[in-house]
Structures are given as structure tokens and as C-alpha cells.
């Protein structure tokens, strides 16, 4: 599923898995059916969109509830991008998923692990 979203002042395409698309569709059907089309998917208590700081706090709280102390939305993003690299996804594809304008930025997110090194050597 593809949709449009802004990052800063730039409109960018966001791609989500089919599984997530189904979950979002079900959520909208159950909880947001009467909301205007331009309403945020998850509304704050005041009815508007969450700020980036509030989202970061929410992630920190959720991670803490499952015992991942010190984890953040940023560390979750880093883990996702590293796992894509470990599975052999091309760096330019990862760059597009991360919506980084620079490949160098994406490369800084990907942690080189023993597993990643082993996978590279096994390809020979």
C-alpha cells in the first residue's frame, strides 16, 4: 500500500506492508469511520494530530512497558533498517523506505553486525 505523507515541507510516498494496510483499514472501519478524510489517523485528546515529541514519548513509554528500557522511536527505526540490510535488501531501497535524501545518512543507520558480515561472505 502506498500513501502520501509530508516530511518537513516535502511530500513523500510512504509504503506499508499488506498486513499493516489491513490493520489500518480495520482500525478506520471500527474507530474513525465518521472522521473527515483529512483527519489524522490517530487523534490526540484535543482531536488534532500528535506532535513529533509526543510520538517519541509514546514510543518510549510503549517500549518501557515491554521491558525495552532506553529504546526509542529512533532506535526502532535503526533496528528496522539494519534488519532489512541483513536480509539483503539493497541500500538504495532501504534509503527510499527510510525517506532519506542522502544514501550516506541511510548507511549511518545500518549497524554492521557479525550476522551481516557472515551473510555477505556466504554469498560468495
PDB file of C-alpha atoms in Angstrom:
ATOM      1  CA  UNK A   1       0.000   0.000   0.000  1.00  0.00           C
ATOM      2  CA  UNK A   2       1.270   3.431  -0.822  1.00  0.00           C
ATOM      3  CA  UNK A   3       0.175   6.763   0.536  1.00  0.00           C
ATOM      4  CA  UNK A   4       1.414  10.304   0.599  1.00  0.00           C
ATOM      5  CA  UNK A   5       2.790  11.997   3.679  1.00  0.00           C
ATOM      6  CA  UNK A   6       4.830  15.082   4.344  1.00  0.00           C
ATOM      7  CA  UNK A   7       8.263  15.142   5.931  1.00  0.00           C
ATOM      8  CA  UNK A   8       9.231  18.693   6.675  1.00  0.00           C
ATOM      9  CA  UNK A   9       7.779  20.614   3.769  1.00  0.00           C
ATOM     10  CA  UNK A  10       8.268  17.839   1.222  1.00  0.00           C
ATOM     11  CA  UNK A  11       5.523  15.468   0.160  1.00  0.00           C
ATOM     12  CA  UNK A  12       6.836  11.911   0.094  1.00  0.00           C
ATOM     13  CA  UNK A  13       5.444   8.482  -0.591  1.00  0.00           C
ATOM     14  CA  UNK A  14       5.125   6.050   2.311  1.00  0.00           C
ATOM     15  CA  UNK A  15       4.929   2.309   1.574  1.00  0.00           C
ATOM     16  CA  UNK A  16       3.397  -0.060   4.126  1.00  0.00           C
ATOM     17  CA  UNK A  17       3.051  -3.828   4.181  1.00  0.00           C
ATOM     18  CA  UNK A  18      -0.181  -5.536   3.215  1.00  0.00           C
ATOM     19  CA  UNK A  19      -0.549  -6.732   6.819  1.00  0.00           C
ATOM     20  CA  UNK A  20      -0.323  -3.160   8.142  1.00  0.00           C
ATOM     21  CA  UNK A  21      -2.712  -1.922   5.434  1.00  0.00           C
ATOM     22  CA  UNK A  22      -5.314  -4.440   6.626  1.00  0.00           C
ATOM     23  CA  UNK A  23      -4.823  -3.403  10.260  1.00  0.00           C
ATOM     24  CA  UNK A  24      -5.207   0.292   9.376  1.00  0.00           C
ATOM     25  CA  UNK A  25      -8.310  -0.427   7.296  1.00  0.00           C
ATOM     26  CA  UNK A  26      -9.871  -2.348  10.193  1.00  0.00           C
ATOM     27  CA  UNK A  27      -8.959   0.423  12.663  1.00  0.00           C
ATOM     28  CA  UNK A  28     -10.535   3.083  10.427  1.00  0.00           C
ATOM     29  CA  UNK A  29     -13.637   0.940   9.947  1.00  0.00           C
ATOM     30  CA  UNK A  30     -14.075   0.467  13.714  1.00  0.00           C
ATOM     31  CA  UNK A  31     -12.867   3.768  15.163  1.00  0.00           C
ATOM     32  CA  UNK A  32     -12.550   6.501  12.527  1.00  0.00           C
ATOM     33  CA  UNK A  33     -15.372   5.847  10.074  1.00  0.00           C
ATOM     34  CA  UNK A  34     -17.063   9.215  10.661  1.00  0.00           C
ATOM     35  CA  UNK A  35     -13.836  11.255  10.725  1.00  0.00           C
ATOM     36  CA  UNK A  36     -13.130  13.669   7.851  1.00  0.00           C
ATOM     37  CA  UNK A  37     -10.774  12.321   5.164  1.00  0.00           C
ATOM     38  CA  UNK A  38      -8.027  14.761   6.161  1.00  0.00           C
ATOM     39  CA  UNK A  39      -8.256  13.915   9.879  1.00  0.00           C
ATOM     40  CA  UNK A  40      -5.156  12.385  11.478  1.00  0.00           C
ATOM     41  CA  UNK A  41      -5.216   8.587  11.720  1.00  0.00           C
ATOM     42  CA  UNK A  42      -4.521   8.772  15.455  1.00  0.00           C
ATOM     43  CA  UNK A  43      -6.000  11.859  17.082  1.00  0.00           C
ATOM     44  CA  UNK A  44      -4.714  13.435  20.277  1.00  0.00           C
ATOM     45  CA  UNK A  45      -7.026  14.082  23.235  1.00  0.00           C
ATOM     46  CA  UNK A  46      -7.683  17.508  21.735  1.00  0.00           C
ATOM     47  CA  UNK A  47      -8.649  15.921  18.404  1.00  0.00           C
ATOM     48  CA  UNK A  48      -5.638  17.087  16.398  1.00  0.00           C
ATOM     49  CA  UNK A  49      -2.500  15.385  15.211  1.00  0.00           C
ATOM     50  CA  UNK A  50       0.239  14.348  17.630  1.00  0.00           C
ATOM     51  CA  UNK A  51       3.433  16.385  17.704  1.00  0.00           C
ATOM     52  CA  UNK A  52       6.673  14.551  16.896  1.00  0.00           C
ATOM     53  CA  UNK A  53       7.750  14.986  20.526  1.00  0.00           C
ATOM     54  CA  UNK A  54       4.536  13.364  21.782  1.00  0.00           C
ATOM     55  CA  UNK A  55       5.005  10.424  19.402  1.00  0.00           C
ATOM     56  CA  UNK A  56       8.581   9.980  20.665  1.00  0.00           C
ATOM     57  CA  UNK A  57       7.338   9.970  24.271  1.00  0.00           C
ATOM     58  CA  UNK A  58       4.640   7.443  23.379  1.00  0.00           C
ATOM     59  CA  UNK A  59       7.183   5.090  21.793  1.00  0.00           C
ATOM     60  CA  UNK A  60       9.466   5.406  24.817  1.00  0.00           C
ATOM     61  CA  UNK A  61       6.520   4.541  27.077  1.00  0.00           C
ATOM     62  CA  UNK A  62       5.429   1.563  24.945  1.00  0.00           C
ATOM     63  CA  UNK A  63       8.968   0.188  24.757  1.00  0.00           C
ATOM     64  CA  UNK A  64       9.301   0.583  28.532  1.00  0.00           C
ATOM     65  CA  UNK A  65       6.057  -1.347  29.095  1.00  0.00           C
ATOM     66  CA  UNK A  66       7.500  -4.370  27.278  1.00  0.00           C
ATOM     67  CA  UNK A  67      10.852  -4.139  29.066  1.00  0.00           C
ATOM     68  CA  UNK A  68      12.903  -2.377  26.407  1.00  0.00           C
ATOM     69  CA  UNK A  69      14.254   0.350  28.659  1.00  0.00           C
ATOM     70  CA  UNK A  70      16.249   3.003  26.853  1.00  0.00           C
ATOM     71  CA  UNK A  71      14.689   2.163  23.464  1.00  0.00           C
ATOM     72  CA  UNK A  72      13.217   4.975  21.393  1.00  0.00           C
ATOM     73  CA  UNK A  73      11.368   5.543  18.141  1.00  0.00           C
ATOM     74  CA  UNK A  74      14.759   6.291  16.621  1.00  0.00           C
ATOM     75  CA  UNK A  75      16.336   3.037  17.833  1.00  0.00           C
ATOM     76  CA  UNK A  76      13.333   1.130  16.474  1.00  0.00           C
ATOM     77  CA  UNK A  77      13.883   2.793  13.100  1.00  0.00           C
ATOM     78  CA  UNK A  78      17.591   1.919  13.208  1.00  0.00           C
ATOM     79  CA  UNK A  79      16.751  -1.717  14.019  1.00  0.00           C
ATOM     80  CA  UNK A  80      14.254  -1.939  11.149  1.00  0.00           C
ATOM     81  CA  UNK A  81      16.750  -0.577   8.617  1.00  0.00           C
ATOM     82  CA  UNK A  82      19.510  -2.885   9.883  1.00  0.00           C
ATOM     83  CA  UNK A  83      17.209  -5.922   9.631  1.00  0.00           C
ATOM     84  CA  UNK A  84      16.383  -5.012   6.022  1.00  0.00           C
ATOM     85  CA  UNK A  85      20.115  -4.866   5.252  1.00  0.00           C
ATOM     86  CA  UNK A  86      20.666  -8.217   6.991  1.00  0.00           C
ATOM     87  CA  UNK A  87      18.024  -9.733   4.703  1.00  0.00           C
ATOM     88  CA  UNK A  88      19.855  -8.490   1.628  1.00  0.00           C
ATOM     89  CA  UNK A  89      17.675  -5.508   0.716  1.00  0.00           C
ATOM     90  CA  UNK A  90      19.643  -3.108  -1.474  1.00  0.00           C
ATOM     91  CA  UNK A  91      20.840   0.078   0.266  1.00  0.00           C
ATOM     92  CA  UNK A  92      19.035   2.351  -2.241  1.00  0.00           C
ATOM     93  CA  UNK A  93      15.751   0.573  -1.488  1.00  0.00           C
ATOM     94  CA  UNK A  94      16.379   0.990   2.246  1.00  0.00           C
ATOM     95  CA  UNK A  95      17.133   4.670   1.596  1.00  0.00           C
ATOM     96  CA  UNK A  96      13.722   5.101  -0.070  1.00  0.00           C
ATOM     97  CA  UNK A  97      11.920   3.276   2.751  1.00  0.00           C
ATOM     98  CA  UNK A  98      13.700   5.476   5.315  1.00  0.00           C
ATOM     99  CA  UNK A  99      12.934   8.528   3.149  1.00  0.00           C
ATOM    100  CA  UNK A 100      16.483   9.802   3.469  1.00  0.00           C
ATOM    101  CA  UNK A 101      17.628  12.243   0.796  1.00  0.00           C
ATOM    102  CA  UNK A 102      21.214  11.013   1.192  1.00  0.00           C
ATOM    103  CA  UNK A 103      22.447   7.427   0.958  1.00  0.00           C
ATOM    104  CA  UNK A 104      25.195   8.381   3.429  1.00  0.00           C
ATOM    105  CA  UNK A 105      22.511   9.051   6.056  1.00  0.00           C
ATOM    106  CA  UNK A 106      20.979   5.629   5.461  1.00  0.00           C
ATOM    107  CA  UNK A 107      24.379   3.960   5.737  1.00  0.00           C
ATOM    108  CA  UNK A 108      24.899   5.536   9.163  1.00  0.00           C
ATOM    109  CA  UNK A 109      21.671   3.905  10.354  1.00  0.00           C
ATOM    110  CA  UNK A 110      22.680   0.382   9.326  1.00  0.00           C
ATOM    111  CA  UNK A 111      24.682  -1.347  12.019  1.00  0.00           C
ATOM    112  CA  UNK A 112      27.246  -3.826  10.733  1.00  0.00           C
ATOM    113  CA  UNK A 113      26.754  -6.960  12.811  1.00  0.00           C
ATOM    114  CA  UNK A 114      28.522 -10.341  12.768  1.00  0.00           C
ATOM    115  CA  UNK A 115      25.334 -11.716  11.191  1.00  0.00           C
ATOM    116  CA  UNK A 116      25.507  -9.153   8.366  1.00  0.00           C
ATOM    117  CA  UNK A 117      29.195  -9.913   7.770  1.00  0.00           C
ATOM    118  CA  UNK A 118      28.524 -13.665   7.750  1.00  0.00           C
ATOM    119  CA  UNK A 119      25.679 -13.250   5.247  1.00  0.00           C
ATOM    120  CA  UNK A 120      27.951 -11.242   2.948  1.00  0.00           C
ATOM    121  CA  UNK A 121      30.705 -13.850   2.999  1.00  0.00           C
ATOM    122  CA  UNK A 122      28.242 -16.707   2.455  1.00  0.00           C
ATOM    123  CA  UNK A 123      27.079 -15.085  -0.791  1.00  0.00           C
ATOM    124  CA  UNK A 124      30.425 -15.878  -2.431  1.00  0.00           C
TER     125      UNK A 124
END
